[in-house]
Amino acid sequence: AYLSEKFNWQWHYYFLTNEGIEYLREVLHLPPQVFPSTLTKQRATRAVLAGADTAAAGGDGGWGKGKGKGKGWGGDGYGKGYGKGE
């Protein structure tokens, strides 16, 4: 089988098997060094790693720095204006 199929919540997902990859290499005349990008391991760039350092050190940005810090949803704990378009 060249493909495997998964069905979940009314959607069909198709995955290429190793046999399917070999078949496509033969048909498309691709060298063995060519792999699908989903099989190659992605490396994080330095820019991404540098941004993670500043967020962890308490710099600008990061989690928990939004509006209304410490006030919960509406101050009363029940979400003031929730569902009223406010």
PDB file of N, CA, C and O in Angstrom:
ATOM      1  N   ALA A   1       0.847  -1.186   0.000  1.00  0.00           N
ATOM      2  CA  ALA A   1       0.000   0.000   0.000  1.00  0.00           C
ATOM      3  C   ALA A   1       0.886   1.241   0.000  1.00  0.00           C
ATOM      4  O   ALA A   1       1.807   1.348   0.804  1.00  0.00           O
ATOM      5  N   TYR A   2       0.583   2.156  -0.872  1.00  0.00           N
ATOM      6  CA  TYR A   2       1.353   3.387  -0.974  1.00  0.00           C
ATOM      7  C   TYR A   2       0.866   4.450  -0.002  1.00  0.00           C
ATOM      8  O   TYR A   2       1.604   5.368   0.336  1.00  0.00           O
ATOM      9  N   LEU A   3      -0.382   4.342   0.430  1.00  0.00           N
ATOM     10  CA  LEU A   3      -0.983   5.313   1.336  1.00  0.00           C
ATOM     11  C   LEU A   3      -1.633   4.608   2.510  1.00  0.00           C
ATOM     12  O   LEU A   3      -2.087   3.475   2.397  1.00  0.00           O
ATOM     13  N   SER A   4      -1.706   5.315   3.620  1.00  0.00           N
ATOM     14  CA  SER A   4      -2.547   4.855   4.722  1.00  0.00           C
ATOM     15  C   SER A   4      -3.606   5.938   4.949  1.00  0.00           C
ATOM     16  O   SER A   4      -3.330   7.129   4.790  1.00  0.00           O
ATOM     17  N   GLU A   5      -4.804   5.519   5.273  1.00  0.00           N
ATOM     18  CA  GLU A   5      -5.919   6.448   5.420  1.00  0.00           C
ATOM     19  C   GLU A   5      -6.407   6.445   6.861  1.00  0.00           C
ATOM     20  O   GLU A   5      -6.539   5.402   7.493  1.00  0.00           O
ATOM     21  N   LYS A   6      -6.673   7.626   7.383  1.00  0.00           N
ATOM     22  CA  LYS A   6      -7.282   7.800   8.698  1.00  0.00           C
ATOM     23  C   LYS A   6      -8.553   8.614   8.497  1.00  0.00           C
ATOM     24  O   LYS A   6      -8.563   9.595   7.765  1.00  0.00           O
ATOM     25  N   PHE A   7      -9.629   8.201   9.154  1.00  0.00           N
ATOM     26  CA  PHE A   7     -10.893   8.925   9.074  1.00  0.00           C
ATOM     27  C   PHE A   7     -11.256   9.382  10.469  1.00  0.00           C
ATOM     28  O   PHE A   7     -11.311   8.589  11.406  1.00  0.00           O
ATOM     29  N   ASN A   8     -11.474  10.685  10.617  1.00  0.00           N
ATOM     30  CA  ASN A   8     -11.790  11.236  11.917  1.00  0.00           C
ATOM     31  C   ASN A   8     -12.676  12.460  11.745  1.00  0.00           C
ATOM     32  O   ASN A   8     -12.322  13.394  11.033  1.00  0.00           O
ATOM     33  N   TRP A   9     -13.806  12.468  12.405  1.00  0.00           N
ATOM     34  CA  TRP A   9     -14.727  13.606  12.408  1.00  0.00           C
ATOM     35  C   TRP A   9     -15.061  14.082  10.987  1.00  0.00           C
ATOM     36  O   TRP A   9     -14.917  15.245  10.640  1.00  0.00           O
ATOM     37  N   GLN A  10     -15.472  13.150  10.163  1.00  0.00           N
ATOM     38  CA  GLN A  10     -15.903  13.412   8.788  1.00  0.00           C
ATOM     39  C   GLN A  10     -14.786  13.935   7.880  1.00  0.00           C
ATOM     40  O   GLN A  10     -15.050  14.571   6.873  1.00  0.00           O
ATOM     41  N   TRP A  11     -13.537  13.710   8.246  1.00  0.00           N
ATOM     42  CA  TRP A  11     -12.397  14.105   7.420  1.00  0.00           C
ATOM     43  C   TRP A  11     -11.552  12.878   7.138  1.00  0.00           C
ATOM     44  O   TRP A  11     -11.331  12.048   8.017  1.00  0.00           O
ATOM     45  N   HIS A  12     -11.048  12.800   5.922  1.00  0.00           N
ATOM     46  CA  HIS A  12     -10.134  11.726   5.520  1.00  0.00           C
ATOM     47  C   HIS A  12      -8.712  12.281   5.515  1.00  0.00           C
ATOM     48  O   HIS A  12      -8.459  13.332   4.924  1.00  0.00           O
ATOM     49  N   TYR A  13      -7.808  11.592   6.188  1.00  0.00           N
ATOM     50  CA  TYR A  13      -6.401  11.962   6.203  1.00  0.00           C
ATOM     51  C   TYR A  13      -5.608  10.860   5.516  1.00  0.00           C
ATOM     52  O   TYR A  13      -5.755   9.692   5.853  1.00  0.00           O
ATOM     53  N   TYR A  14      -4.759  11.232   4.562  1.00  0.00           N
ATOM     54  CA  TYR A  14      -3.958  10.263   3.815  1.00  0.00           C
ATOM     55  C   TYR A  14      -2.484  10.500   4.118  1.00  0.00           C
ATOM     56  O   TYR A  14      -2.017  11.635   4.097  1.00  0.00           O
ATOM     57  N   PHE A  15      -1.775   9.429   4.394  1.00  0.00           N
ATOM     58  CA  PHE A  15      -0.360   9.495   4.711  1.00  0.00           C
ATOM     59  C   PHE A  15       0.406   8.600   3.751  1.00  0.00           C
ATOM     60  O   PHE A  15       0.017   7.464   3.512  1.00  0.00           O
ATOM     61  N   LEU A  16       1.509   9.102   3.240  1.00  0.00           N
ATOM     62  CA  LEU A  16       2.359   8.367   2.326  1.00  0.00           C
ATOM     63  C   LEU A  16       3.220   7.389   3.118  1.00  0.00           C
ATOM     64  O   LEU A  16       3.851   7.765   4.092  1.00  0.00           O
ATOM     65  N   THR A  17       3.226   6.135   2.725  1.00  0.00           N
ATOM     66  CA  THR A  17       4.064   5.131   3.394  1.00  0.00           C
ATOM     67  C   THR A  17       5.455   5.146   2.774  1.00  0.00           C
ATOM     68  O   THR A  17       5.692   5.806   1.749  1.00  0.00           O
ATOM     69  N   ASN A  18       6.382   4.432   3.393  1.00  0.00           N
ATOM     70  CA  ASN A  18       7.734   4.346   2.842  1.00  0.00           C
ATOM     71  C   ASN A  18       7.712   3.732   1.446  1.00  0.00           C
ATOM     72  O   ASN A  18       8.472   4.132   0.563  1.00  0.00           O
ATOM     73  N   GLU A  19       6.846   2.771   1.232  1.00  0.00           N
ATOM     74  CA  GLU A  19       6.694   2.156  -0.088  1.00  0.00           C
ATOM     75  C   GLU A  19       6.195   3.182  -1.101  1.00  0.00           C
ATOM     76  O   GLU A  19       6.640   3.205  -2.257  1.00  0.00           O
ATOM     77  N   GLY A  20       5.302   4.049  -0.678  1.00  0.00           N
ATOM     78  CA  GLY A  20       4.797   5.110  -1.554  1.00  0.00           C
ATOM     79  C   GLY A  20       5.868   6.118  -1.903  1.00  0.00           C
ATOM     80  O   GLY A  20       5.931   6.622  -3.034  1.00  0.00           O
ATOM     81  N   ILE A  21       6.748   6.420  -0.954  1.00  0.00           N
ATOM     82  CA  ILE A  21       7.857   7.342  -1.214  1.00  0.00           C
ATOM     83  C   ILE A  21       8.797   6.745  -2.251  1.00  0.00           C
ATOM     84  O   ILE A  21       9.229   7.435  -3.187  1.00  0.00           O
ATOM     85  N   GLU A  22       9.106   5.463  -2.115  1.00  0.00           N
ATOM     86  CA  GLU A  22       9.971   4.790  -3.089  1.00  0.00           C
ATOM     87  C   GLU A  22       9.345   4.780  -4.484  1.00  0.00           C
ATOM     88  O   GLU A  22      10.021   5.002  -5.483  1.00  0.00           O
ATOM     89  N   TYR A  23       8.033   4.532  -4.540  1.00  0.00           N
ATOM     90  CA  TYR A  23       7.331   4.513  -5.823  1.00  0.00           C
ATOM     91  C   TYR A  23       7.419   5.892  -6.498  1.00  0.00           C
ATOM     92  O   TYR A  23       7.706   5.995  -7.694  1.00  0.00           O
ATOM     93  N   LEU A  24       7.188   6.945  -5.741  1.00  0.00           N
ATOM     94  CA  LEU A  24       7.256   8.289  -6.315  1.00  0.00           C
ATOM     95  C   LEU A  24       8.674   8.637  -6.772  1.00  0.00           C
ATOM     96  O   LEU A  24       8.850   9.323  -7.782  1.00  0.00           O
ATOM     97  N   ARG A  25       9.668   8.159  -6.045  1.00  0.00           N
ATOM     98  CA  ARG A  25      11.051   8.389  -6.472  1.00  0.00           C
ATOM     99  C   ARG A  25      11.313   7.756  -7.831  1.00  0.00           C
ATOM    100  O   ARG A  25      11.979   8.344  -8.680  1.00  0.00           O
ATOM    101  N   GLU A  26      10.790   6.547  -8.024  1.00  0.00           N
ATOM    102  CA  GLU A  26      10.984   5.857  -9.300  1.00  0.00           C
ATOM    103  C   GLU A  26      10.259   6.576 -10.427  1.00  0.00           C
ATOM    104  O   GLU A  26      10.820   6.801 -11.499  1.00  0.00           O
ATOM    105  N   VAL A  27       9.004   6.935 -10.201  1.00  0.00           N
ATOM    106  CA  VAL A  27       8.189   7.558 -11.242  1.00  0.00           C
ATOM    107  C   VAL A  27       8.696   8.956 -11.590  1.00  0.00           C
ATOM    108  O   VAL A  27       8.752   9.334 -12.762  1.00  0.00           O
ATOM    109  N   LEU A  28       9.102   9.719 -10.577  1.00  0.00           N
ATOM    110  CA  LEU A  28       9.548  11.097 -10.811  1.00  0.00           C
ATOM    111  C   LEU A  28      11.043  11.212 -11.055  1.00  0.00           C
ATOM    112  O   LEU A  28      11.555  12.316 -11.238  1.00  0.00           O
ATOM    113  N   HIS A  29      11.745  10.065 -11.035  1.00  0.00           N
ATOM    114  CA  HIS A  29      13.194  10.022 -11.271  1.00  0.00           C
ATOM    115  C   HIS A  29      13.947  10.927 -10.293  1.00  0.00           C
ATOM    116  O   HIS A  29      14.784  11.730 -10.678  1.00  0.00           O
ATOM    117  N   LEU A  30      13.635  10.782  -9.007  1.00  0.00           N
ATOM    118  CA  LEU A  30      14.287  11.572  -7.965  1.00  0.00           C
ATOM    119  C   LEU A  30      15.434  10.780  -7.338  1.00  0.00           C
ATOM    120  O   LEU A  30      15.340   9.564  -7.194  1.00  0.00           O
ATOM    121  N   PRO A  31      16.498  11.466  -6.953  1.00  0.00           N
ATOM    122  CA  PRO A  31      17.611  10.766  -6.291  1.00  0.00           C
ATOM    123  C   PRO A  31      17.214  10.334  -4.877  1.00  0.00           C
ATOM    124  O   PRO A  31      16.287  10.891  -4.285  1.00  0.00           O
ATOM    125  N   PRO A  32      17.909   9.360  -4.319  1.00  0.00           N
ATOM    126  CA  PRO A  32      17.578   8.867  -2.972  1.00  0.00           C
ATOM    127  C   PRO A  32      17.755   9.913  -1.868  1.00  0.00           C
ATOM    128  O   PRO A  32      17.222   9.753  -0.786  1.00  0.00           O
ATOM    129  N   GLN A  33      18.480  11.002  -2.138  1.00  0.00           N
ATOM    130  CA  GLN A  33      18.695  12.027  -1.130  1.00  0.00           C
ATOM    131  C   GLN A  33      17.468  12.907  -0.913  1.00  0.00           C
ATOM    132  O   GLN A  33      17.396  13.649   0.061  1.00  0.00           O
ATOM    133  N   VAL A  34      16.503  12.848  -1.835  1.00  0.00           N
ATOM    134  CA  VAL A  34      15.313  13.692  -1.732  1.00  0.00           C
ATOM    135  C   VAL A  34      14.301  13.020  -0.804  1.00  0.00           C
ATOM    136  O   VAL A  34      13.929  11.871  -1.014  1.00  0.00           O
ATOM    137  N   PHE A  35      13.895  13.769   0.231  1.00  0.00           N
ATOM    138  CA  PHE A  35      12.911  13.280   1.195  1.00  0.00           C
ATOM    139  C   PHE A  35      11.755  14.256   1.281  1.00  0.00           C
ATOM    140  O   PHE A  35      11.929  15.454   1.038  1.00  0.00           O
ATOM    141  N   PRO A  36      10.579  13.788   1.680  1.00  0.00           N
ATOM    142  CA  PRO A  36       9.495  14.732   1.962  1.00  0.00           C
ATOM    143  C   PRO A  36       9.896  15.637   3.125  1.00  0.00           C
ATOM    144  O   PRO A  36      10.543  15.196   4.080  1.00  0.00           O
ATOM    145  N   SER A  37       9.507  16.893   3.069  1.00  0.00           N
ATOM    146  CA  SER A  37       9.915  17.837   4.112  1.00  0.00           C
ATOM    147  C   SER A  37       9.326  17.475   5.473  1.00  0.00           C
ATOM    148  O   SER A  37       9.878  17.858   6.497  1.00  0.00           O
ATOM    149  N   THR A  38       8.246  16.718   5.495  1.00  0.00           N
ATOM    150  CA  THR A  38       7.663  16.318   6.774  1.00  0.00           C
ATOM    151  C   THR A  38       8.477  15.228   7.457  1.00  0.00           C
ATOM    152  O   THR A  38       8.316  15.013   8.654  1.00  0.00           O
ATOM    153  N   LEU A  39       9.361  14.544   6.717  1.00  0.00           N
ATOM    154  CA  LEU A  39      10.205  13.520   7.326  1.00  0.00           C
ATOM    155  C   LEU A  39      11.547  14.051   7.790  1.00  0.00           C
ATOM    156  O   LEU A  39      12.247  13.384   8.545  1.00  0.00           O
ATOM    157  N   THR A  40      11.924  15.248   7.336  1.00  0.00           N
ATOM    158  CA  THR A  40      13.196  15.816   7.753  1.00  0.00           C
ATOM    159  C   THR A  40      12.994  16.599   9.034  1.00  0.00           C
ATOM    160  O   THR A  40      12.010  17.316   9.187  1.00  0.00           O
ATOM    161  N   LYS A  41      13.916  16.456   9.975  1.00  0.00           N
ATOM    162  CA  LYS A  41      13.811  17.123  11.261  1.00  0.00           C
ATOM    163  C   LYS A  41      14.120  18.607  11.095  1.00  0.00           C
ATOM    164  O   LYS A  41      15.140  18.977  10.517  1.00  0.00           O
ATOM    165  N   GLN A  42      13.235  19.439  11.619  1.00  0.00           N
ATOM    166  CA  GLN A  42      13.423  20.886  11.525  1.00  0.00           C
ATOM    167  C   GLN A  42      14.320  21.365  12.655  1.00  0.00           C
ATOM    168  O   GLN A  42      14.176  20.940  13.787  1.00  0.00           O
ATOM    169  N   ARG A  43      15.218  22.281  12.337  1.00  0.00           N
ATOM    170  CA  ARG A  43      16.080  22.885  13.347  1.00  0.00           C
ATOM    171  C   ARG A  43      15.592  24.291  13.652  1.00  0.00           C
ATOM    172  O   ARG A  43      15.242  25.037  12.749  1.00  0.00           O
ATOM    173  N   ALA A  44      15.586  24.636  14.924  1.00  0.00           N
ATOM    174  CA  ALA A  44      15.185  25.989  15.308  1.00  0.00           C
ATOM    175  C   ALA A  44      16.293  26.967  14.945  1.00  0.00           C
ATOM    176  O   ALA A  44      17.478  26.664  15.080  1.00  0.00           O
ATOM    177  N   THR A  45      15.900  28.146  14.490  1.00  0.00           N
ATOM    178  CA  THR A  45      16.889  29.162  14.146  1.00  0.00           C
ATOM    179  C   THR A  45      17.302  29.918  15.402  1.00  0.00           C
ATOM    180  O   THR A  45      16.625  29.886  16.420  1.00  0.00           O
ATOM    181  N   ARG A  46      18.404  30.612  15.328  1.00  0.00           N
ATOM    182  CA  ARG A  46      18.895  31.369  16.489  1.00  0.00           C
ATOM    183  C   ARG A  46      17.924  32.481  16.883  1.00  0.00           C
ATOM    184  O   ARG A  46      17.817  32.811  18.044  1.00  0.00           O
ATOM    185  N   ALA A  47      17.235  33.090  15.935  1.00  0.00           N
ATOM    186  CA  ALA A  47      16.303  34.169  16.258  1.00  0.00           C
ATOM    187  C   ALA A  47      15.181  33.659  17.157  1.00  0.00           C
ATOM    188  O   ALA A  47      14.765  34.330  18.081  1.00  0.00           O
ATOM    189  N   VAL A  48      14.709  32.457  16.901  1.00  0.00           N
ATOM    190  CA  VAL A  48      13.652  31.882  17.722  1.00  0.00           C
ATOM    191  C   VAL A  48      14.170  31.597  19.122  1.00  0.00           C
ATOM    192  O   VAL A  48      13.525  31.882  20.114  1.00  0.00           O
ATOM    193  N   LEU A  49      15.355  31.040  19.215  1.00  0.00           N
ATOM    194  CA  LEU A  49      15.932  30.738  20.520  1.00  0.00           C
ATOM    195  C   LEU A  49      16.220  32.003  21.308  1.00  0.00           C
ATOM    196  O   LEU A  49      16.031  32.043  22.516  1.00  0.00           O
ATOM    197  N   ALA A  50      16.652  33.074  20.657  1.00  0.00           N
ATOM    198  CA  ALA A  50      16.936  34.323  21.354  1.00  0.00           C
ATOM    199  C   ALA A  50      15.648  34.912  21.922  1.00  0.00           C
ATOM    200  O   ALA A  50      15.634  35.441  23.016  1.00  0.00           O
ATOM    201  N   GLY A  51      14.539  34.805  21.185  1.00  0.00           N
ATOM    202  CA  GLY A  51      13.260  35.305  21.683  1.00  0.00           C
ATOM    203  C   GLY A  51      12.781  34.529  22.884  1.00  0.00           C
ATOM    204  O   GLY A  51      12.170  35.080  23.797  1.00  0.00           O
ATOM    205  N   ALA A  52      13.061  33.250  22.941  1.00  0.00           N
ATOM    206  CA  ALA A  52      12.647  32.433  24.076  1.00  0.00           C
ATOM    207  C   ALA A  52      13.423  32.817  25.326  1.00  0.00           C
ATOM    208  O   ALA A  52      12.889  32.788  26.429  1.00  0.00           O
ATOM    209  N   ASP A  53      14.690  33.220  25.169  1.00  0.00           N
ATOM    210  CA  ASP A  53      15.491  33.618  26.319  1.00  0.00           C
ATOM    211  C   ASP A  53      14.937  34.876  26.974  1.00  0.00           C
ATOM    212  O   ASP A  53      14.872  34.977  28.187  1.00  0.00           O
ATOM    213  N   THR A  54      14.530  35.861  26.178  1.00  0.00           N
ATOM    214  CA  THR A  54      14.041  37.103  26.757  1.00  0.00           C
ATOM    215  C   THR A  54      12.687  36.913  27.415  1.00  0.00           C
ATOM    216  O   THR A  54      12.400  37.521  28.429  1.00  0.00           O
ATOM    217  N   ALA A  55      11.838  36.058  26.871  1.00  0.00           N
ATOM    218  CA  ALA A  55      10.527  35.818  27.475  1.00  0.00           C
ATOM    219  C   ALA A  55      10.684  35.096  28.807  1.00  0.00           C
ATOM    220  O   ALA A  55       9.988  35.386  29.773  1.00  0.00           O
ATOM    221  N   ALA A  56      11.625  34.159  28.885  1.00  0.00           N
ATOM    222  CA  ALA A  56      11.827  33.417  30.122  1.00  0.00           C
ATOM    223  C   ALA A  56      12.476  34.283  31.183  1.00  0.00           C
ATOM    224  O   ALA A  56      12.282  34.075  32.373  1.00  0.00           O
ATOM    225  N   ALA A  57      13.248  35.300  30.787  1.00  0.00           N
ATOM    226  CA  ALA A  57      13.943  36.155  31.738  1.00  0.00           C
ATOM    227  C   ALA A  57      13.059  37.284  32.253  1.00  0.00           C
ATOM    228  O   ALA A  57      13.503  38.116  33.019  1.00  0.00           O
ATOM    229  N   GLY A  58      11.794  37.340  31.815  1.00  0.00           N
ATOM    230  CA  GLY A  58      10.892  38.376  32.294  1.00  0.00           C
ATOM    231  C   GLY A  58      10.968  39.653  31.488  1.00  0.00           C
ATOM    232  O   GLY A  58      10.597  40.707  31.976  1.00  0.00           O
ATOM    233  N   GLY A  59      11.460  39.588  30.279  1.00  0.00           N
ATOM    234  CA  GLY A  59      11.534  40.766  29.423  1.00  0.00           C
ATOM    235  C   GLY A  59      10.150  41.139  28.916  1.00  0.00           C
ATOM    236  O   GLY A  59       9.129  40.629  29.354  1.00  0.00           O
ATOM    237  N   ASP A  60      10.096  42.083  27.996  1.00  0.00           N
ATOM    238  CA  ASP A  60       8.813  42.479  27.418  1.00  0.00           C
ATOM    239  C   ASP A  60       8.198  41.315  26.672  1.00  0.00           C
ATOM    240  O   ASP A  60       8.884  40.508  26.090  1.00  0.00           O
ATOM    241  N   GLY A  61       6.886  41.246  26.667  1.00  0.00           N
ATOM    242  CA  GLY A  61       6.195  40.160  25.982  1.00  0.00           C
ATOM    243  C   GLY A  61       6.125  38.929  26.852  1.00  0.00           C
ATOM    244  O   GLY A  61       6.332  38.973  28.055  1.00  0.00           O
ATOM    245  N   GLY A  62       5.804  37.800  26.253  1.00  0.00           N
ATOM    246  CA  GLY A  62       5.700  36.562  27.007  1.00  0.00           C
ATOM    247  C   GLY A  62       4.296  36.353  27.547  1.00  0.00           C
ATOM    248  O   GLY A  62       3.391  37.150  27.335  1.00  0.00           O
ATOM    249  N   TRP A  63       4.113  35.278  28.282  1.00  0.00           N
ATOM    250  CA  TRP A  63       2.802  34.929  28.803  1.00  0.00           C
ATOM    251  C   TRP A  63       2.462  35.761  30.034  1.00  0.00           C
ATOM    252  O   TRP A  63       3.310  36.106  30.819  1.00  0.00           O
ATOM    253  N   GLY A  64       1.195  36.046  30.214  1.00  0.00           N
ATOM    254  CA  GLY A  64       0.730  36.723  31.411  1.00  0.00           C
ATOM    255  C   GLY A  64       0.985  38.211  31.422  1.00  0.00           C
ATOM    256  O   GLY A  64       0.942  38.829  32.464  1.00  0.00           O
ATOM    257  N   LYS A  65       1.249  38.809  30.285  1.00  0.00           N
ATOM    258  CA  LYS A  65       1.543  40.238  30.254  1.00  0.00           C
ATOM    259  C   LYS A  65       0.431  41.027  29.555  1.00  0.00           C
ATOM    260  O   LYS A  65       0.641  42.134  29.119  1.00  0.00           O
ATOM    261  N   GLY A  66      -0.763  40.473  29.457  1.00  0.00           N
ATOM    262  CA  GLY A  66      -1.837  41.131  28.726  1.00  0.00           C
ATOM    263  C   GLY A  66      -2.560  42.162  29.556  1.00  0.00           C
ATOM    264  O   GLY A  66      -2.235  42.446  30.710  1.00  0.00           O
ATOM    265  N   LYS A  67      -3.608  42.782  28.977  1.00  0.00           N
ATOM    266  CA  LYS A  67      -4.433  43.759  29.681  1.00  0.00           C
ATOM    267  C   LYS A  67      -5.152  43.112  30.846  1.00  0.00           C
ATOM    268  O   LYS A  67      -5.516  41.957  30.798  1.00  0.00           O
ATOM    269  N   GLY A  68      -5.422  43.890  31.844  1.00  0.00           N
ATOM    270  CA  GLY A  68      -6.209  43.406  32.966  1.00  0.00           C
ATOM    271  C   GLY A  68      -5.477  42.413  33.831  1.00  0.00           C
ATOM    272  O   GLY A  68      -6.077  41.547  34.426  1.00  0.00           O
ATOM    273  N   LYS A  69      -4.174  42.549  33.933  1.00  0.00           N
ATOM    274  CA  LYS A  69      -3.373  41.603  34.706  1.00  0.00           C
ATOM    275  C   LYS A  69      -3.867  41.558  36.149  1.00  0.00           C
ATOM    276  O   LYS A  69      -3.988  42.566  36.810  1.00  0.00           O
ATOM    277  N   GLY A  70      -4.165  40.346  36.633  1.00  0.00           N
ATOM    278  CA  GLY A  70      -4.577  40.166  38.012  1.00  0.00           C
ATOM    279  C   GLY A  70      -6.043  40.418  38.264  1.00  0.00           C
ATOM    280  O   GLY A  70      -6.498  40.339  39.387  1.00  0.00           O
ATOM    281  N   LYS A  71      -6.817  40.748  37.255  1.00  0.00           N
ATOM    282  CA  LYS A  71      -8.228  41.063  37.457  1.00  0.00           C
ATOM    283  C   LYS A  71      -9.158  39.939  37.036  1.00  0.00           C
ATOM    284  O   LYS A  71     -10.360  40.063  37.168  1.00  0.00           O
ATOM    285  N   GLY A  72      -8.633  38.855  36.520  1.00  0.00           N
ATOM    286  CA  GLY A  72      -9.501  37.786  36.040  1.00  0.00           C
ATOM    287  C   GLY A  72     -10.259  38.240  34.814  1.00  0.00           C
ATOM    288  O   GLY A  72      -9.838  39.134  34.104  1.00  0.00           O
ATOM    289  N   TRP A  73     -11.437  37.683  34.600  1.00  0.00           N
ATOM    290  CA  TRP A  73     -12.218  38.044  33.415  1.00  0.00           C
ATOM    291  C   TRP A  73     -12.922  39.364  33.590  1.00  0.00           C
ATOM    292  O   TRP A  73     -12.977  40.174  32.717  1.00  0.00           O
ATOM    293  N   GLY A  74     -13.538  39.570  34.731  1.00  0.00           N
ATOM    294  CA  GLY A  74     -14.316  40.792  34.894  1.00  0.00           C
ATOM    295  C   GLY A  74     -14.153  41.408  36.260  1.00  0.00           C
ATOM    296  O   GLY A  74     -14.870  42.326  36.623  1.00  0.00           O
ATOM    297  N   GLY A  75     -13.268  40.915  37.078  1.00  0.00           N
ATOM    298  CA  GLY A  75     -13.053  41.470  38.387  1.00  0.00           C
ATOM    299  C   GLY A  75     -13.891  40.786  39.448  1.00  0.00           C
ATOM    300  O   GLY A  75     -13.511  40.696  40.596  1.00  0.00           O
ATOM    301  N   ASP A  76     -15.096  40.309  39.086  1.00  0.00           N
ATOM    302  CA  ASP A  76     -15.958  39.642  40.054  1.00  0.00           C
ATOM    303  C   ASP A  76     -15.803  38.133  40.007  1.00  0.00           C
ATOM    304  O   ASP A  76     -16.437  37.426  40.771  1.00  0.00           O
ATOM    305  N   GLY A  77     -14.981  37.641  39.102  1.00  0.00           N
ATOM    306  CA  GLY A  77     -14.745  36.213  39.002  1.00  0.00           C
ATOM    307  C   GLY A  77     -15.755  35.483  38.135  1.00  0.00           C
ATOM    308  O   GLY A  77     -15.652  34.302  37.900  1.00  0.00           O
ATOM    309  N   TYR A  78     -16.800  36.163  37.683  1.00  0.00           N
ATOM    310  CA  TYR A  78     -17.827  35.507  36.872  1.00  0.00           C
ATOM    311  C   TYR A  78     -17.842  35.967  35.431  1.00  0.00           C
ATOM    312  O   TYR A  78     -18.726  35.636  34.688  1.00  0.00           O
ATOM    313  N   GLY A  79     -16.893  36.774  35.024  1.00  0.00           N
ATOM    314  CA  GLY A  79     -16.824  37.204  33.625  1.00  0.00           C
ATOM    315  C   GLY A  79     -17.799  38.290  33.298  1.00  0.00           C
ATOM    316  O   GLY A  79     -18.772  38.103  32.578  1.00  0.00           O
ATOM    317  N   LYS A  80     -17.626  39.454  33.874  1.00  0.00           N
ATOM    318  CA  LYS A  80     -18.495  40.610  33.651  1.00  0.00           C
ATOM    319  C   LYS A  80     -18.646  40.871  32.154  1.00  0.00           C
ATOM    320  O   LYS A  80     -17.664  40.977  31.450  1.00  0.00           O
ATOM    321  N   GLY A  81     -19.852  40.973  31.690  1.00  0.00           N
ATOM    322  CA  GLY A  81     -20.115  41.261  30.294  1.00  0.00           C
ATOM    323  C   GLY A  81     -19.956  40.053  29.381  1.00  0.00           C
ATOM    324  O   GLY A  81     -20.083  40.179  28.185  1.00  0.00           O
ATOM    325  N   TYR A  82     -19.694  38.898  29.939  1.00  0.00           N
ATOM    326  CA  TYR A  82     -19.492  37.705  29.124  1.00  0.00           C
ATOM    327  C   TYR A  82     -20.779  37.364  28.390  1.00  0.00           C
ATOM    328  O   TYR A  82     -21.823  37.210  28.993  1.00  0.00           O
ATOM    329  N   GLY A  83     -20.701  37.286  27.073  1.00  0.00           N
ATOM    330  CA  GLY A  83     -21.855  36.924  26.264  1.00  0.00           C
ATOM    331  C   GLY A  83     -22.759  38.084  25.921  1.00  0.00           C
ATOM    332  O   GLY A  83     -23.770  37.928  25.276  1.00  0.00           O
ATOM    333  N   LYS A  84     -22.431  39.298  26.376  1.00  0.00           N
ATOM    334  CA  LYS A  84     -23.258  40.455  26.089  1.00  0.00           C
ATOM    335  C   LYS A  84     -22.621  41.367  25.040  1.00  0.00           C
ATOM    336  O   LYS A  84     -23.116  42.440  24.797  1.00  0.00           O
ATOM    337  N   GLY A  85     -21.496  40.943  24.488  1.00  0.00           N
ATOM    338  CA  GLY A  85     -20.835  41.747  23.471  1.00  0.00           C
ATOM    339  C   GLY A  85     -20.019  42.887  24.036  1.00  0.00           C
ATOM    340  O   GLY A  85     -19.665  43.823  23.352  1.00  0.00           O
ATOM    341  N   GLU A  86     -19.771  42.873  25.312  1.00  0.00           N
ATOM    342  CA  GLU A  86     -18.982  43.948  25.937  1.00  0.00           C
ATOM    343  C   GLU A  86     -17.535  43.592  25.979  1.00  0.00           C
ATOM    344  O   GLU A  86     -17.137  42.501  26.112  1.00  0.00           O
TER     345      GLU A  86
END
